Amino acid sequence: MLHHSTQLRTILSTVPGGQLFVLTDSHTAVHCLPLLAESIGKIPYHVLTIEAGEESKCLSSVQVVWDFLLKHHATREAMLINLGGGMVTDLGGFAAATYMRGIRFMNIPTTLLAMVDASSGGKTGFDYQGIKNVIGSFTQPEATLIDPDFLRTLPVGELLSGLAEMFKHGLIASPRHWQELLAWDIHGQDIATLAPLIADSIAIKERIVAADPQEKNIRRTLNFGHTIGHAIESAMLHNAVPHGTMQHHTYHGHCVLWGMVAEVYLSVVHAGCPREVLTMLTHLMVEYYGRPECNCQQREQLMQWMIHDKKNKVAGGALPQINFTLLRDVGAAVIDQVLPPKDIQEAIEYLFSI
Ligand SMILES: NC(=O)c1ccc[n+]([C@@H]2O[C@H](COP(=O)([O-])OP(=O)(O)OC[C@H]3O[C@@H](n4cnc5c(N)ncnc54)[C@H](O)[C@@H]3O)[C@@H](O)[C@H]2O)c1
Ligand SMILES: [Zn+2]
């Protein structure tokens, strides 16, 4: 039974018969749907399962969801429950936001990353023409139900990936959250003691998003670690070997953690951030996240990937500027910092020297 069964049933009692839909991926259909099914009880519902993996966050999957809703005569009163990680909540959120100009939807995140990041904040969307999240909307779910028990079946790499975004929330907004996360026993992976930290992390993100829903100023602090992190992610994904052969999985959160190491280095040099913060983060990286797999050529290309990042505005035809969020200290982030390329290169060299 879900932690929030009562809340779920209250919401479902307002959904007309035959109008309840559940979206899962091939992993959450096995690991998570049984728990949700127990909580839904006797109310009939239709389930659609799509293949797990980021490759499924594409236009043809959006069509599959629309077709599924049409086939089952979903009306304006329909409710879609997105049960899964960020891939499912982003995709299902977009499909629900656009079907009949918007139907009701609810997120039940089942990865740590989706709990603390993807399922709140109202961003929905999918990847298109090789560009991540390039089509989407800002649409809030009717509810987001968090049940940390889902994390018990999550692979450890996925758990670490989500944890990196939690460290980010501590670094940009809360020294207490940062300290509590450092004190949490990562090796032990005790979900019961992680649960209150998840709630704190979500509260931090929601507070920031509420202050700036459209990402005009303070919400950009959430991009901390992502300027260099996205470049590493792009380089590593580019590096991925063809379909069907063995390859290492590129976790978003790991890339963000590496990006944060380089960006804390820049924060020490340019924003007066205490050196101990860099020492702590470097220690975390060595102990749990390892090193990014980029060859020499890719390291040199990271700047190019950053320039291509869609978040950088082009001012009057000039070369795009690379904008950073930096830290004056833990809990004190500053946005829109433009830095000399040689300093950025130096931070990247520091990261690869660890
Ligand atoms: N909307 C936003 O604001 C926002 C923010 C951050 C990330 N995102 C998006 O989120 C996506 C990444 O999310 P993610 O890391 O959750 O990836 P994901 O949804 O692909 O999930 C990762 C893997 O874990 C599996 N899984 C999920 N729950 C499980 C469980 N309880 N037990 C076992 N396996 C489980 C999934 O099937 C998948 O294989 C990206 O597409 C990213 O763009 C969106
Ligand atoms: Zn992120």
Short mmCIF file of C-alpha atoms and ligand atoms in Angstrom, two decimals:
data_model
loop_
_atom_site.label_atom_id
_atom_site.label_comp_id
_atom_site.label_asym_id
_atom_site.label_seq_id
_atom_site.Cartn_x
_atom_site.Cartn_y
_atom_site.Cartn_z
CA MET A 1 0.00 0.00 0.00
CA LEU A 2 1.26 3.51 -0.89
CA HIS A 3 2.03 5.96 1.95
CA HIS A 4 -0.47 8.37 0.46
CA SER A 5 -3.29 5.92 -0.22
CA THR A 6 -5.91 8.06 1.46
CA GLN A 7 -4.97 11.16 -0.53
CA LEU A 8 -4.88 9.07 -3.71
CA ARG A 9 -8.34 7.64 -3.10
CA THR A 10 -9.78 11.07 -2.36
CA ILE A 11 -8.51 12.34 -5.69
CA LEU A 12 -9.60 9.21 -7.57
CA SER A 13 -13.11 9.47 -6.14
CA THR A 14 -13.54 12.56 -8.36
CA VAL A 15 -12.58 10.73 -11.58
CA PRO A 16 -15.54 9.46 -13.68
CA GLY A 17 -15.78 5.71 -14.37
CA GLY A 18 -13.48 4.37 -17.07
CA GLN A 19 -11.42 7.61 -17.09
CA LEU A 20 -8.44 6.52 -15.01
CA PHE A 21 -5.17 5.86 -16.90
CA VAL A 22 -1.73 4.80 -15.68
CA LEU A 23 1.54 5.25 -17.58
CA THR A 24 4.50 3.06 -16.61
CA ASP A 25 7.76 1.96 -18.20
CA SER A 26 8.87 -1.65 -18.52
CA HIS A 27 10.67 -1.52 -15.14
CA THR A 28 8.11 0.37 -13.09
CA ALA A 29 5.36 -1.89 -14.48
CA VAL A 30 7.11 -4.75 -12.66
CA HIS A 31 8.56 -3.05 -9.58
CA CYS A 32 6.08 -0.28 -8.80
CA LEU A 33 2.67 -0.98 -10.33
CA PRO A 34 1.73 -3.72 -7.81
CA LEU A 35 2.03 -1.24 -4.91
CA LEU A 36 -0.03 1.37 -6.75
CA ALA A 37 -2.62 -1.24 -7.77
CA GLU A 38 -3.13 -2.14 -4.10
CA SER A 39 -3.85 1.47 -3.28
CA ILE A 40 -6.17 2.05 -6.23
CA GLY A 41 -8.23 -0.93 -5.10
CA LYS A 42 -11.35 -1.80 -7.05
CA ILE A 43 -11.51 1.26 -9.32
CA PRO A 44 -10.97 0.10 -12.93
CA TYR A 45 -8.08 1.66 -14.85
CA HIS A 46 -6.15 1.24 -18.11
CA VAL A 47 -2.36 0.76 -18.08
CA LEU A 48 0.07 1.72 -20.84
CA THR A 49 3.67 0.48 -20.54
CA ILE A 50 6.47 1.92 -22.65
CA GLU A 51 10.05 0.67 -22.94
CA ALA A 52 12.31 1.93 -20.11
CA GLY A 53 15.13 4.34 -21.01
CA GLU A 54 15.69 7.91 -22.14
CA GLU A 55 15.31 6.83 -25.82
CA SER A 56 11.59 6.46 -25.11
CA LYS A 57 11.23 10.15 -24.19
CA CYS A 58 10.47 10.99 -27.82
CA LEU A 59 7.68 12.20 -30.07
CA SER A 60 6.60 8.71 -31.13
CA SER A 61 6.04 7.78 -27.45
CA VAL A 62 3.96 10.93 -26.97
CA GLN A 63 1.85 9.70 -29.90
CA VAL A 64 1.57 6.27 -28.30
CA VAL A 65 0.15 7.92 -25.16
CA TRP A 66 -2.26 10.10 -27.16
CA ASP A 67 -3.40 7.02 -29.17
CA PHE A 68 -3.91 5.04 -25.98
CA LEU A 69 -6.05 7.82 -24.50
CA LEU A 70 -8.07 8.14 -27.71
CA LYS A 71 -8.55 4.39 -28.02
CA HIS A 72 -10.02 4.23 -24.52
CA HIS A 73 -12.25 7.28 -25.12
CA ALA A 74 -10.50 9.50 -22.61
CA THR A 75 -12.50 12.72 -22.12
CA ARG A 76 -11.61 16.10 -20.62
CA GLU A 77 -12.37 14.57 -17.20
CA ALA A 78 -9.73 11.84 -17.58
CA MET A 79 -6.88 11.42 -15.09
CA LEU A 80 -3.42 10.13 -16.05
CA ILE A 81 -1.12 8.79 -13.32
CA ASN A 82 2.56 8.89 -14.31
CA LEU A 83 4.29 6.11 -12.39
CA GLY A 84 8.03 6.14 -12.97
CA GLY A 85 11.22 8.13 -13.16
CA GLY A 86 11.73 11.46 -14.88
CA MET A 87 11.36 9.89 -18.30
CA VAL A 88 7.77 8.84 -17.49
CA THR A 89 6.79 12.01 -15.57
CA ASP A 90 8.18 14.34 -18.29
CA LEU A 91 6.59 12.37 -21.15
CA GLY A 92 3.27 11.62 -19.46
CA GLY A 93 3.04 15.20 -18.19
CA PHE A 94 3.45 16.51 -21.74
CA ALA A 95 0.95 14.07 -23.22
CA ALA A 96 -1.59 15.01 -20.54
CA ALA A 97 -0.92 18.74 -20.96
CA THR A 98 -1.71 18.54 -24.68
CA TYR A 99 -4.43 15.86 -25.03
CA MET A 100 -7.71 17.78 -25.47
CA ARG A 101 -5.82 20.94 -24.47
CA GLY A 102 -5.00 19.42 -21.13
CA ILE A 103 -6.38 16.67 -18.91
CA ARG A 104 -5.74 16.02 -15.22
CA PHE A 105 -2.53 14.23 -14.30
CA MET A 106 -0.68 13.13 -11.22
CA ASN A 107 2.98 12.17 -10.73
CA ILE A 108 4.10 9.24 -8.62
CA PRO A 109 7.89 9.39 -8.96
CA THR A 110 9.75 6.13 -8.41
CA THR A 111 13.41 7.20 -8.78
CA LEU A 112 15.23 9.48 -6.36
CA LEU A 113 15.98 11.93 -9.17
CA ALA A 114 12.32 12.15 -10.11
CA MET A 115 11.26 12.56 -6.46
CA VAL A 116 13.61 15.45 -5.70
CA ASP A 117 13.75 17.06 -9.13
CA ALA A 118 11.84 15.93 -12.23
CA SER A 119 8.37 15.46 -10.76
CA SER A 120 8.11 18.92 -9.23
CA GLY A 121 8.48 22.34 -10.80
CA GLY A 122 5.97 21.88 -13.61
CA LYS A 123 8.33 21.23 -16.54
CA THR A 124 7.13 18.56 -18.98
CA GLY A 125 8.52 17.56 -22.36
CA PHE A 126 10.50 15.22 -24.55
CA ASP A 127 13.73 15.00 -26.55
CA TYR A 128 13.54 15.92 -30.24
CA GLN A 129 16.08 15.97 -33.09
CA GLY A 130 18.75 14.82 -30.66
CA ILE A 131 18.16 17.80 -28.33
CA LYS A 132 17.09 17.05 -24.76
CA ASN A 133 13.80 18.50 -23.53
CA VAL A 134 13.56 20.83 -26.51
CA ILE A 135 9.77 20.50 -26.82
CA GLY A 136 7.67 20.88 -23.71
CA SER A 137 5.41 22.92 -21.50
CA PHE A 138 5.17 24.35 -18.03
CA THR A 139 2.19 22.42 -16.62
CA GLN A 140 1.68 21.54 -12.97
CA PRO A 141 0.43 18.08 -12.00
CA GLU A 142 -2.68 17.99 -9.85
CA ALA A 143 -0.67 16.16 -7.18
CA THR A 144 2.72 14.55 -6.68
CA LEU A 145 2.78 11.61 -4.30
CA ILE A 146 6.16 10.69 -2.80
CA ASP A 147 6.72 7.22 -1.45
CA PRO A 148 10.39 6.48 -0.67
CA ASP A 149 9.59 2.75 -0.44
CA PHE A 150 9.79 2.62 -4.24
CA LEU A 151 13.53 3.28 -3.92
CA ARG A 152 14.13 -0.17 -2.45
CA THR A 153 14.28 -1.72 -5.94
CA LEU A 154 16.22 1.13 -7.55
CA PRO A 155 19.75 0.25 -8.79
CA VAL A 156 22.48 1.96 -6.71
CA GLY A 157 23.75 4.01 -9.67
CA GLU A 158 20.29 5.57 -10.06
CA LEU A 159 20.19 6.30 -6.32
CA LEU A 160 23.57 8.10 -6.48
CA SER A 161 22.37 10.02 -9.53
CA GLY A 162 19.41 11.42 -7.58
CA LEU A 163 21.57 12.06 -4.53
CA ALA A 164 23.76 14.39 -6.61
CA GLU A 165 20.77 16.68 -7.25
CA MET A 166 20.08 16.67 -3.50
CA PHE A 167 23.68 17.73 -2.82
CA LYS A 168 23.07 20.51 -5.33
CA HIS A 169 20.01 21.72 -3.40
CA GLY A 170 22.11 21.84 -0.23
CA LEU A 171 24.98 23.66 -1.92
CA ILE A 172 22.83 26.37 -3.52
CA ALA A 173 20.30 26.93 -0.76
CA SER A 174 20.82 25.21 2.58
CA PRO A 175 23.99 24.57 4.61
CA ARG A 176 21.91 22.36 6.93
CA HIS A 177 20.69 20.14 4.10
CA TRP A 178 24.26 19.87 2.79
CA GLN A 179 25.57 18.81 6.21
CA GLU A 180 22.77 16.30 6.77
CA LEU A 181 23.41 14.72 3.38
CA LEU A 182 27.14 14.44 4.11
CA ALA A 183 26.25 12.69 7.36
CA TRP A 184 23.90 10.18 5.64
CA ASP A 185 25.52 6.77 5.27
CA ILE A 186 25.67 6.27 1.50
CA HIS A 187 27.08 2.75 1.81
CA GLY A 188 24.27 1.70 4.16
CA GLN A 189 21.57 2.99 1.77
CA ASP A 190 19.00 3.15 4.53
CA ILE A 191 15.84 4.45 2.86
CA ALA A 192 14.09 5.18 6.17
CA THR A 193 16.74 7.74 7.17
CA LEU A 194 16.86 9.15 3.64
CA ALA A 195 13.09 9.84 3.62
CA PRO A 196 13.17 13.09 5.70
CA LEU A 197 16.09 14.36 3.59
CA ILE A 198 14.04 13.75 0.44
CA ALA A 199 11.23 15.86 1.91
CA ASP A 200 13.71 18.68 2.72
CA SER A 201 15.19 18.55 -0.77
CA ILE A 202 11.78 18.78 -2.44
CA ALA A 203 10.86 21.70 -0.17
CA ILE A 204 14.01 23.55 -1.26
CA LYS A 205 13.27 23.04 -4.94
CA GLU A 206 9.61 24.00 -4.52
CA ARG A 207 10.51 27.17 -2.63
CA ILE A 208 12.86 28.23 -5.43
CA VAL A 209 10.37 27.37 -8.19
CA ALA A 210 7.54 29.21 -6.40
CA ALA A 211 9.69 32.36 -6.24
CA ASP A 212 10.45 32.21 -9.99
CA PRO A 213 8.23 29.73 -11.88
CA GLN A 214 9.35 30.83 -15.38
CA GLU A 215 13.10 30.69 -14.65
CA LYS A 216 13.78 34.41 -15.03
CA ASN A 217 16.18 34.73 -12.08
CA ILE A 218 16.48 32.67 -8.87
CA ARG A 219 15.31 29.41 -10.50
CA ARG A 220 18.56 29.55 -12.50
CA THR A 221 20.44 28.67 -9.30
CA LEU A 222 19.08 25.15 -9.90
CA ASN A 223 21.36 25.02 -12.95
CA PHE A 224 24.37 24.92 -10.64
CA GLY A 225 26.74 22.19 -11.84
CA HIS A 226 24.75 21.83 -15.06
CA THR A 227 26.76 24.14 -17.35
CA ILE A 228 29.82 21.91 -17.23
CA GLY A 229 27.74 18.84 -16.25
CA HIS A 230 25.61 18.99 -19.42
CA ALA A 231 28.75 19.35 -21.55
CA ILE A 232 30.21 16.21 -19.95
CA GLU A 233 26.88 14.40 -20.42
CA SER A 234 26.75 15.38 -24.11
CA ALA A 235 30.37 14.28 -24.64
CA MET A 236 29.80 10.95 -22.88
CA LEU A 237 26.54 10.26 -24.71
CA HIS A 238 28.27 11.09 -27.97
CA ASN A 239 30.92 8.60 -27.00
CA ALA A 240 28.36 5.84 -26.38
CA VAL A 241 28.94 2.74 -28.47
CA PRO A 242 26.26 1.63 -30.97
CA HIS A 243 23.00 -0.02 -29.96
CA GLY A 244 23.16 -3.66 -28.89
CA THR A 245 26.75 -3.63 -27.59
CA MET A 246 27.85 -3.26 -23.99
CA GLN A 247 28.10 0.30 -22.82
CA HIS A 248 28.40 2.19 -19.58
CA HIS A 249 25.27 4.00 -18.57
CA THR A 250 25.66 7.79 -18.40
CA TYR A 251 23.84 8.97 -15.30
CA HIS A 252 22.65 12.57 -15.38
CA GLY A 253 23.31 13.06 -11.66
CA HIS A 254 26.90 11.82 -11.92
CA CYS A 255 27.54 14.35 -14.69
CA VAL A 256 26.02 17.07 -12.49
CA LEU A 257 28.27 16.05 -9.60
CA TRP A 258 31.34 16.29 -11.86
CA GLY A 259 30.05 19.61 -13.15
CA MET A 260 29.65 20.83 -9.56
CA VAL A 261 33.25 19.90 -8.75
CA ALA A 262 34.48 22.09 -11.62
CA GLU A 263 32.00 24.86 -10.78
CA VAL A 264 32.93 24.88 -7.09
CA TYR A 265 36.54 25.20 -8.25
CA LEU A 266 35.43 28.29 -10.23
CA SER A 267 33.49 29.50 -7.19
CA VAL A 268 36.63 29.33 -5.06
CA VAL A 269 38.58 31.36 -7.63
CA HIS A 270 35.86 33.86 -8.60
CA ALA A 271 33.28 34.08 -5.83
CA GLY A 272 35.23 33.59 -2.61
CA CYS A 273 33.76 30.16 -1.84
CA PRO A 274 35.71 28.48 1.02
CA ARG A 275 38.19 25.84 -0.18
CA GLU A 276 36.81 23.23 2.25
CA VAL A 277 33.67 22.98 0.12
CA LEU A 278 35.79 21.90 -2.83
CA THR A 279 37.67 19.44 -0.64
CA MET A 280 34.43 17.84 0.61
CA LEU A 281 32.90 17.58 -2.85
CA THR A 282 36.11 16.17 -4.35
CA HIS A 283 36.14 13.56 -1.60
CA LEU A 284 32.53 12.58 -2.37
CA MET A 285 33.39 12.25 -6.03
CA VAL A 286 36.39 10.01 -5.46
CA GLU A 287 34.57 7.86 -2.93
CA TYR A 288 31.26 7.32 -4.76
CA TYR A 289 31.04 8.77 -8.25
CA GLY A 290 34.36 7.96 -9.89
CA ARG A 291 35.73 9.99 -12.78
CA PRO A 292 34.07 11.08 -16.02
CA GLU A 293 35.01 8.97 -19.03
CA CYS A 294 36.14 11.58 -21.52
CA ASN A 295 39.23 11.24 -23.68
CA CYS A 296 41.69 14.11 -24.21
CA GLN A 297 39.99 15.28 -27.38
CA GLN A 298 36.60 15.37 -25.66
CA ARG A 299 38.00 17.36 -22.75
CA GLU A 300 39.06 20.02 -25.20
CA GLN A 301 35.63 19.93 -26.83
CA LEU A 302 33.73 20.49 -23.59
CA MET A 303 33.84 24.26 -24.16
CA GLN A 304 32.15 23.75 -27.55
CA TRP A 305 29.41 21.69 -25.95
CA MET A 306 28.88 24.48 -23.41
CA ILE A 307 28.59 27.10 -26.14
CA HIS A 308 25.93 24.96 -27.81
CA ASP A 309 23.93 24.67 -24.60
CA LYS A 310 20.49 26.07 -25.31
CA LYS A 311 20.47 28.04 -22.06
CA ASN A 312 23.04 30.51 -23.37
CA LYS A 313 21.48 33.47 -25.05
CA VAL A 314 23.08 35.01 -28.10
CA ALA A 315 23.32 38.78 -27.61
CA GLY A 316 23.20 40.82 -30.83
CA GLY A 317 24.87 38.19 -32.99
CA ALA A 318 27.92 38.01 -30.72
CA LEU A 319 29.44 34.67 -29.72
CA PRO A 320 27.18 32.98 -27.16
CA GLN A 321 28.24 33.63 -23.58
CA ILE A 322 28.55 30.80 -21.12
CA ASN A 323 26.57 31.64 -17.99
CA PHE A 324 27.42 30.08 -14.65
CA THR A 325 25.78 29.89 -11.29
CA LEU A 326 28.54 30.11 -8.68
CA LEU A 327 28.65 29.82 -4.88
CA ARG A 328 29.86 32.54 -2.54
CA ASP A 329 29.47 29.89 0.13
CA VAL A 330 27.25 26.87 0.81
CA GLY A 331 23.69 28.20 0.63
CA ALA A 332 24.66 31.44 -1.17
CA ALA A 333 24.42 31.09 -4.95
CA VAL A 334 24.96 33.87 -7.51
CA ILE A 335 23.52 33.60 -11.04
CA ASP A 336 24.59 34.86 -14.49
CA GLN A 337 28.34 34.80 -13.97
CA VAL A 338 30.35 35.09 -17.18
CA LEU A 339 33.92 33.81 -16.86
CA PRO A 340 37.07 33.93 -19.00
CA PRO A 341 37.45 30.76 -21.14
CA LYS A 342 40.93 30.07 -19.75
CA ASP A 343 39.54 29.88 -16.21
CA ILE A 344 36.81 27.48 -17.34
CA GLN A 345 39.49 25.34 -18.99
CA GLU A 346 41.51 25.40 -15.75
CA ALA A 347 38.48 24.18 -13.77
CA ILE A 348 38.00 21.33 -16.27
CA GLU A 349 41.68 20.44 -15.91
CA TYR A 350 41.27 20.36 -12.14
CA LEU A 351 38.34 17.94 -12.51
CA PHE A 352 40.33 15.59 -14.72
CA SER A 353 43.41 15.80 -12.49
CA ILE A 354 41.56 14.27 -9.52
N1 LIG B 1 11.03 18.09 -15.53
C1 LIG B 1 12.12 18.41 -14.86
O1 LIG B 1 12.19 19.46 -14.21
C2 LIG B 1 13.27 17.47 -14.87
C3 LIG B 1 14.31 17.64 -13.94
C4 LIG B 1 15.35 16.70 -13.93
C5 LIG B 1 15.35 15.67 -14.84
N2 LIG B 1 14.34 15.54 -15.73
C6 LIG B 1 14.29 14.42 -16.69
O2 LIG B 1 14.22 13.22 -15.96
C7 LIG B 1 14.80 12.16 -16.74
C8 LIG B 1 15.73 11.36 -15.86
O3 LIG B 1 14.98 10.83 -14.80
P1 LIG B 1 15.37 9.47 -14.09
O4 LIG B 1 16.78 9.54 -13.65
O5 LIG B 1 14.32 9.20 -13.09
O6 LIG B 1 15.38 8.44 -15.31
P2 LIG B 1 14.38 7.28 -15.78
O7 LIG B 1 12.96 7.69 -15.70
O8 LIG B 1 14.88 6.85 -17.11
O9 LIG B 1 14.64 6.12 -14.69
C9 LIG B 1 15.90 5.52 -14.57
C10 LIG B 1 15.79 3.99 -14.60
O10 LIG B 1 15.23 3.52 -13.38
C11 LIG B 1 14.15 2.63 -13.65
N3 LIG B 1 13.26 2.69 -12.48
C12 LIG B 1 12.42 3.70 -12.15
N4 LIG B 1 11.90 3.48 -10.94
C13 LIG B 1 12.38 2.30 -10.50
C14 LIG B 1 12.22 1.55 -9.30
N5 LIG B 1 11.48 2.01 -8.29
N6 LIG B 1 12.87 0.37 -9.20
C15 LIG B 1 13.68 -0.07 -10.20
N7 LIG B 1 13.89 0.60 -11.34
C16 LIG B 1 13.25 1.78 -11.48
C17 LIG B 1 13.59 3.14 -14.94
O11 LIG B 1 12.82 2.15 -15.58
C18 LIG B 1 14.87 3.47 -15.70
O12 LIG B 1 15.43 2.29 -16.23
C19 LIG B 1 15.50 12.81 -17.91
O13 LIG B 1 14.72 12.64 -19.06
C20 LIG B 1 15.55 14.29 -17.52
O14 LIG B 1 15.52 15.16 -18.63
C21 LIG B 1 13.30 16.42 -15.75
ZN ZN B 2 19.81 17.95 -13.28
#
